[in-house]
mmCIF file of C-alpha atoms and ligand atoms in Angstrom:
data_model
loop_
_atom_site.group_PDB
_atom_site.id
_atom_site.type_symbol
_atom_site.label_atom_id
_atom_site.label_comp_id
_atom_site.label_asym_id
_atom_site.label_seq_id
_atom_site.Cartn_x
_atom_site.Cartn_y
_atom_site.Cartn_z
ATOM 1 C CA UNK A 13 26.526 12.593 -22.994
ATOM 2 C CA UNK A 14 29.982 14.206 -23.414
ATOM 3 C CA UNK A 15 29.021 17.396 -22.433
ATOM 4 C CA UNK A 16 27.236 16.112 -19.521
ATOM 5 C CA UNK A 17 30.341 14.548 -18.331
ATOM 6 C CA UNK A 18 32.051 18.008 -19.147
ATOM 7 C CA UNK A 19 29.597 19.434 -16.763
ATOM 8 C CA UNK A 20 30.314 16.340 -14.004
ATOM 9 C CA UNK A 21 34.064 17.084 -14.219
ATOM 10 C CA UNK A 22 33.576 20.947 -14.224
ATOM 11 C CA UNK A 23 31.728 20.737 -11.325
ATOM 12 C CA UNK A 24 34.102 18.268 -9.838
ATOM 13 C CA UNK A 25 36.820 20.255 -10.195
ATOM 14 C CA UNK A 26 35.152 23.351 -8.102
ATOM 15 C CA UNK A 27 33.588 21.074 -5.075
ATOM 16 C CA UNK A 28 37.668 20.193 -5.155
ATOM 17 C CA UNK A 29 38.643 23.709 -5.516
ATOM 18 C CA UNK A 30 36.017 25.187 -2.753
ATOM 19 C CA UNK A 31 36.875 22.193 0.080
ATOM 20 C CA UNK A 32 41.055 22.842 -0.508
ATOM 21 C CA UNK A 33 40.928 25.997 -0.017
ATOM 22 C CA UNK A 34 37.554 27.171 1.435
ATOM 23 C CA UNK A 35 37.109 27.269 5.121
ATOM 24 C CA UNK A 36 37.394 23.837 6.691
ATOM 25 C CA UNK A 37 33.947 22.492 6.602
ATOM 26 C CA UNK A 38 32.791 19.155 7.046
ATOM 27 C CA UNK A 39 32.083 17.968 3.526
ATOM 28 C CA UNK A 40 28.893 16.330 2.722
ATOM 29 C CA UNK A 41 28.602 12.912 3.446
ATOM 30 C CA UNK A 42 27.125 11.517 0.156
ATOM 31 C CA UNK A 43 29.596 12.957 -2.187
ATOM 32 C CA UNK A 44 30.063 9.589 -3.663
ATOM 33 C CA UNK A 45 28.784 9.664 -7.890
ATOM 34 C CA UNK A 46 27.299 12.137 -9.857
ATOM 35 C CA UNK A 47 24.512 9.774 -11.413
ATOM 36 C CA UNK A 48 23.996 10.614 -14.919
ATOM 37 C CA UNK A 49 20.352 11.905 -14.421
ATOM 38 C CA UNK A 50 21.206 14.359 -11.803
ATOM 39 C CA UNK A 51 22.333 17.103 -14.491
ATOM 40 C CA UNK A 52 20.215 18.976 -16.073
ATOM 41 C CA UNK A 53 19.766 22.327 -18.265
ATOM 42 C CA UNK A 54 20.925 24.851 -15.714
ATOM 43 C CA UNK A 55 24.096 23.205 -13.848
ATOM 44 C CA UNK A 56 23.293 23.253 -10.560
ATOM 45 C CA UNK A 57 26.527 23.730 -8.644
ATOM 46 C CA UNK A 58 25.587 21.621 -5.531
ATOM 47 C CA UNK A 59 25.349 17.482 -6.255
ATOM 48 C CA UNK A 60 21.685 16.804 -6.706
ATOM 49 C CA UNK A 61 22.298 13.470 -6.070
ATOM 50 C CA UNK A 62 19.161 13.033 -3.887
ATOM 51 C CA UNK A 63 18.587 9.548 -3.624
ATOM 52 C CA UNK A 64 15.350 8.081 -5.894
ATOM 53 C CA UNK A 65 14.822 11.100 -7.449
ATOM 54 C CA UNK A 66 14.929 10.017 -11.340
ATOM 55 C CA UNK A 67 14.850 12.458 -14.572
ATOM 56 C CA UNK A 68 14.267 10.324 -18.077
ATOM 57 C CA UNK A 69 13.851 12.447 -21.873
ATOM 58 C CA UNK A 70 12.227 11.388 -24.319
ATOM 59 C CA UNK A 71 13.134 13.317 -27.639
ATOM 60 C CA UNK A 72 11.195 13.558 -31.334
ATOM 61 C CA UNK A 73 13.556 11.109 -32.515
ATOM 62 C CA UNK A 74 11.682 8.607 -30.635
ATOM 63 C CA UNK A 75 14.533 7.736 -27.609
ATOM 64 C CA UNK A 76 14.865 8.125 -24.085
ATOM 65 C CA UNK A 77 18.244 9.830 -23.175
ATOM 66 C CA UNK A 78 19.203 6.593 -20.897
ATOM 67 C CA UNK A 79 18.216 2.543 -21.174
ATOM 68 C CA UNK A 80 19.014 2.606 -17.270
ATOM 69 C CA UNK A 81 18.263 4.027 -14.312
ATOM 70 C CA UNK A 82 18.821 3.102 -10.572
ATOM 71 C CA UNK A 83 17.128 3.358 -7.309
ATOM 72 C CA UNK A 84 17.116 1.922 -4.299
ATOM 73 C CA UNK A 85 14.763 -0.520 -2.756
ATOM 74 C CA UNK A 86 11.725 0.335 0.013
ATOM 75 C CA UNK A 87 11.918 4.319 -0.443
ATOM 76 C CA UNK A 88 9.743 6.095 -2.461
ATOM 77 C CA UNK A 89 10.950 6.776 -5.998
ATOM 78 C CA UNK A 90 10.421 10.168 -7.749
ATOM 79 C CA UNK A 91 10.118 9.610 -11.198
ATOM 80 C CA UNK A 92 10.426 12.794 -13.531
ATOM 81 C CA UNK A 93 9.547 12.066 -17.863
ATOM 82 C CA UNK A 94 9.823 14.936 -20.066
ATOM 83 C CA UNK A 95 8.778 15.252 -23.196
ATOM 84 C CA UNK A 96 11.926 17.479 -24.850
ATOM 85 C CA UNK A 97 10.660 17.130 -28.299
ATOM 86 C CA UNK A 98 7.920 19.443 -30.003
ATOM 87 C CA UNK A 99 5.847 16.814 -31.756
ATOM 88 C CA UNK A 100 1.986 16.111 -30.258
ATOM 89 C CA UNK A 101 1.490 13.020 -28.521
ATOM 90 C CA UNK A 102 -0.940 11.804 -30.955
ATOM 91 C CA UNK A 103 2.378 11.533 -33.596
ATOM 92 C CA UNK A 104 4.890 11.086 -30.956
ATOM 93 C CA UNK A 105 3.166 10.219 -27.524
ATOM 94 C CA UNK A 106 5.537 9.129 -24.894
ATOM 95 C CA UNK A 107 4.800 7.762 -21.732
ATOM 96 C CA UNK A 108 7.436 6.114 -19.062
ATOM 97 C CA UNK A 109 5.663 2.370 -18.108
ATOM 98 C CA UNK A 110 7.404 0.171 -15.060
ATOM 99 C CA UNK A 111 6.938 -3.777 -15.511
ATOM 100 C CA UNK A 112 7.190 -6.494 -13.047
ATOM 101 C CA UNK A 113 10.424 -8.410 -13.130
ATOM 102 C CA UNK A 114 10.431 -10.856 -16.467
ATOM 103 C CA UNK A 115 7.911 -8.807 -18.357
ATOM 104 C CA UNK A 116 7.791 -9.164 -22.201
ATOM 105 C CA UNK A 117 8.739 -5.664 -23.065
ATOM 106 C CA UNK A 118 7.144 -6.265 -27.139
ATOM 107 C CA UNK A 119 4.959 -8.380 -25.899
ATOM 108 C CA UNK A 120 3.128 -6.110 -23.814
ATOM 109 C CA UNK A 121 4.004 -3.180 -26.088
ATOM 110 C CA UNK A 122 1.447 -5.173 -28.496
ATOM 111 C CA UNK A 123 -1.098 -5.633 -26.362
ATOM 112 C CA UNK A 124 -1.178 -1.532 -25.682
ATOM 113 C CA UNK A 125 -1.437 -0.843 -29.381
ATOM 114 C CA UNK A 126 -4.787 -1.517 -28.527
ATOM 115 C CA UNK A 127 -5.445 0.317 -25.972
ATOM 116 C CA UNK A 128 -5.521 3.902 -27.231
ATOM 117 C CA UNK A 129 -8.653 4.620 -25.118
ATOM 118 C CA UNK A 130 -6.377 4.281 -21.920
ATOM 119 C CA UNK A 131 -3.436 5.742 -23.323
ATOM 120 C CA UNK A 132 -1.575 2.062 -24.229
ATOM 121 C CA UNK A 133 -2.197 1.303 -20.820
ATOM 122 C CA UNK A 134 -4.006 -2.186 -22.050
ATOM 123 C CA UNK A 135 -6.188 -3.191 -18.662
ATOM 124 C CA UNK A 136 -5.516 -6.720 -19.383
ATOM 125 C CA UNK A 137 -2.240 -5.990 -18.477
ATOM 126 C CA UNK A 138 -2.434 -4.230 -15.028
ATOM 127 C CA UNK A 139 -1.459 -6.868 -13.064
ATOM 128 C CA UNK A 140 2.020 -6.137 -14.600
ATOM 129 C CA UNK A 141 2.377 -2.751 -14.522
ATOM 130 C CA UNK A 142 4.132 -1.076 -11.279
ATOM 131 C CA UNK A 143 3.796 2.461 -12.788
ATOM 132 C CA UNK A 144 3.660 4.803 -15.597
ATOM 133 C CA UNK A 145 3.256 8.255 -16.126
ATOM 134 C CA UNK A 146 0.696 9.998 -18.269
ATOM 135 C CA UNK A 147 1.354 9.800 -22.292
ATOM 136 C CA UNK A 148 3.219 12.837 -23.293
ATOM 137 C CA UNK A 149 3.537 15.277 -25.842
ATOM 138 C CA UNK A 150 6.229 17.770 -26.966
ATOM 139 C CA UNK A 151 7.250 19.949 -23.682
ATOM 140 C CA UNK A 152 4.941 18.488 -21.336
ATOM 141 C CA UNK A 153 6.237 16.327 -18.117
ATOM 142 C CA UNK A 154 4.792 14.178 -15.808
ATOM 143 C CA UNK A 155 6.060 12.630 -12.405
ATOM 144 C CA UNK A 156 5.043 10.298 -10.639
ATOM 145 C CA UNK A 157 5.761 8.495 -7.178
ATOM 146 C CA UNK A 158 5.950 4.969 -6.446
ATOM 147 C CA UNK A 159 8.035 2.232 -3.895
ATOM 148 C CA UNK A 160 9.778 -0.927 -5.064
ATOM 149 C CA UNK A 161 10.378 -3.204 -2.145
ATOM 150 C CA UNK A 162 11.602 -5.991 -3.759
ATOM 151 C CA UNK A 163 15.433 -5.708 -5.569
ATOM 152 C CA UNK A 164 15.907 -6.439 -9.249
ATOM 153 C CA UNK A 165 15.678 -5.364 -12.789
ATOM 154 C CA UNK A 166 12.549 -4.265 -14.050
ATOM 155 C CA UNK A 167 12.078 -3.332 -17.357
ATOM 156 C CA UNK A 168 10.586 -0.109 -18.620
ATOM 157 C CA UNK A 169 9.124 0.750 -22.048
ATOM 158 C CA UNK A 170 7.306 3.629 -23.694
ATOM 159 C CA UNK A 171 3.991 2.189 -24.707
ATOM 160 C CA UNK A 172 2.784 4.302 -27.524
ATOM 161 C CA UNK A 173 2.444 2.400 -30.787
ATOM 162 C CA UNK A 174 5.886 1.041 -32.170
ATOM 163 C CA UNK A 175 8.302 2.979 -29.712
ATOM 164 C CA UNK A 176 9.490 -0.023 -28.082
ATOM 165 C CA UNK A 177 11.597 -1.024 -30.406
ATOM 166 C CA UNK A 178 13.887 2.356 -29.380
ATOM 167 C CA UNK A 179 12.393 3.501 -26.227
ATOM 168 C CA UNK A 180 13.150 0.682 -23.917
ATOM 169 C CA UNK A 181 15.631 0.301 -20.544
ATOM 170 C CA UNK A 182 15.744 -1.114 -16.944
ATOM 171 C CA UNK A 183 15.234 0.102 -13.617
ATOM 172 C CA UNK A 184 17.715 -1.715 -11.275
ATOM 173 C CA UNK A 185 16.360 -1.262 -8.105
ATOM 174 C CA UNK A 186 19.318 -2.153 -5.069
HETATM 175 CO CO1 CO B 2 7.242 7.166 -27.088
#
């Protein structure tokens, strides 16, 4: 997370440095916050800040490198999980699962312990599922597409056996 801010301020610093003294350009408009899932490995010097495009990690500690992420409401949201770990999904499976609003996070987490066939996607449950990706293992990613009309907080989980307890967070959608 520090260095990540590092990088925010870094970069920061030379949008400042290019638009004081650079040729008198019309800045772009949505120069507003670096979100902290814009940043990634190589530091892209231009703000990726492209609106309802998400990134969540999941490591082989068993986490998710953020409990929240944002998007706004009625546009298609790009959803990006990656596996950063090396462990196979059948030790360390992670997938990325959207719930309505007022979901029991455990509560559905148990009823996908059960439904290895489907990947702890339990089909009893579908009614409460907006999205997930596909169960992951080490270096693999999956993304997925999907609109949220409605504003609110809807939590997320990872639904492989026991992860909730760590890998758990909420999509504010605005
Ligand atoms: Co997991």
């Amino acid at each position: 997370m520090n260095t990540k801010n590092k990088i925010s301020v870094l970069i920061l610093m030379g949008f400042l440095a290019v638009t004081s003294c650079g040729k008198k350009e019309t800045a772009p408009a949505d120069q507003t916050e670096t979100t902290e899932t814009s940043i990634e490995g190589e530091a892209a010097p231009v703000t990726s800040t492209e609106e309802n495009v998400l990134v969540i990690e999941g490591n082989d500690q068993m986490q998710f490198n953020t409990s929240e992420l944002r998007a706004v409401a009625g546009k298609p949201i790009k959803l990006t999980l990656k596996h950063v770990g090396k462990i196979p999904k059948e030790a360390m499976g992670h997938n990325l699962v959207i719930l309505q609003e007022g979901t029991d996070q455990a509560d559905f987490a148990l009823k996908a312990n059960d439904a290895k066939a489907t990947d702890y996607i339990p089909a009893s449950e579908k009614a409460a599922v907006i999205a997930h990706t596909k169960l992951l293992g080490g270096g693999e990613e999956d993304t997925i597409e999907f609109t949220i009309d409605k504003k609110g907080s809807y939590p997320f989980i990872c639904s492989f056996p026991g992860h909730v307890a760590m890998m758990k967070g909420t999509l504010i959608v605005e």
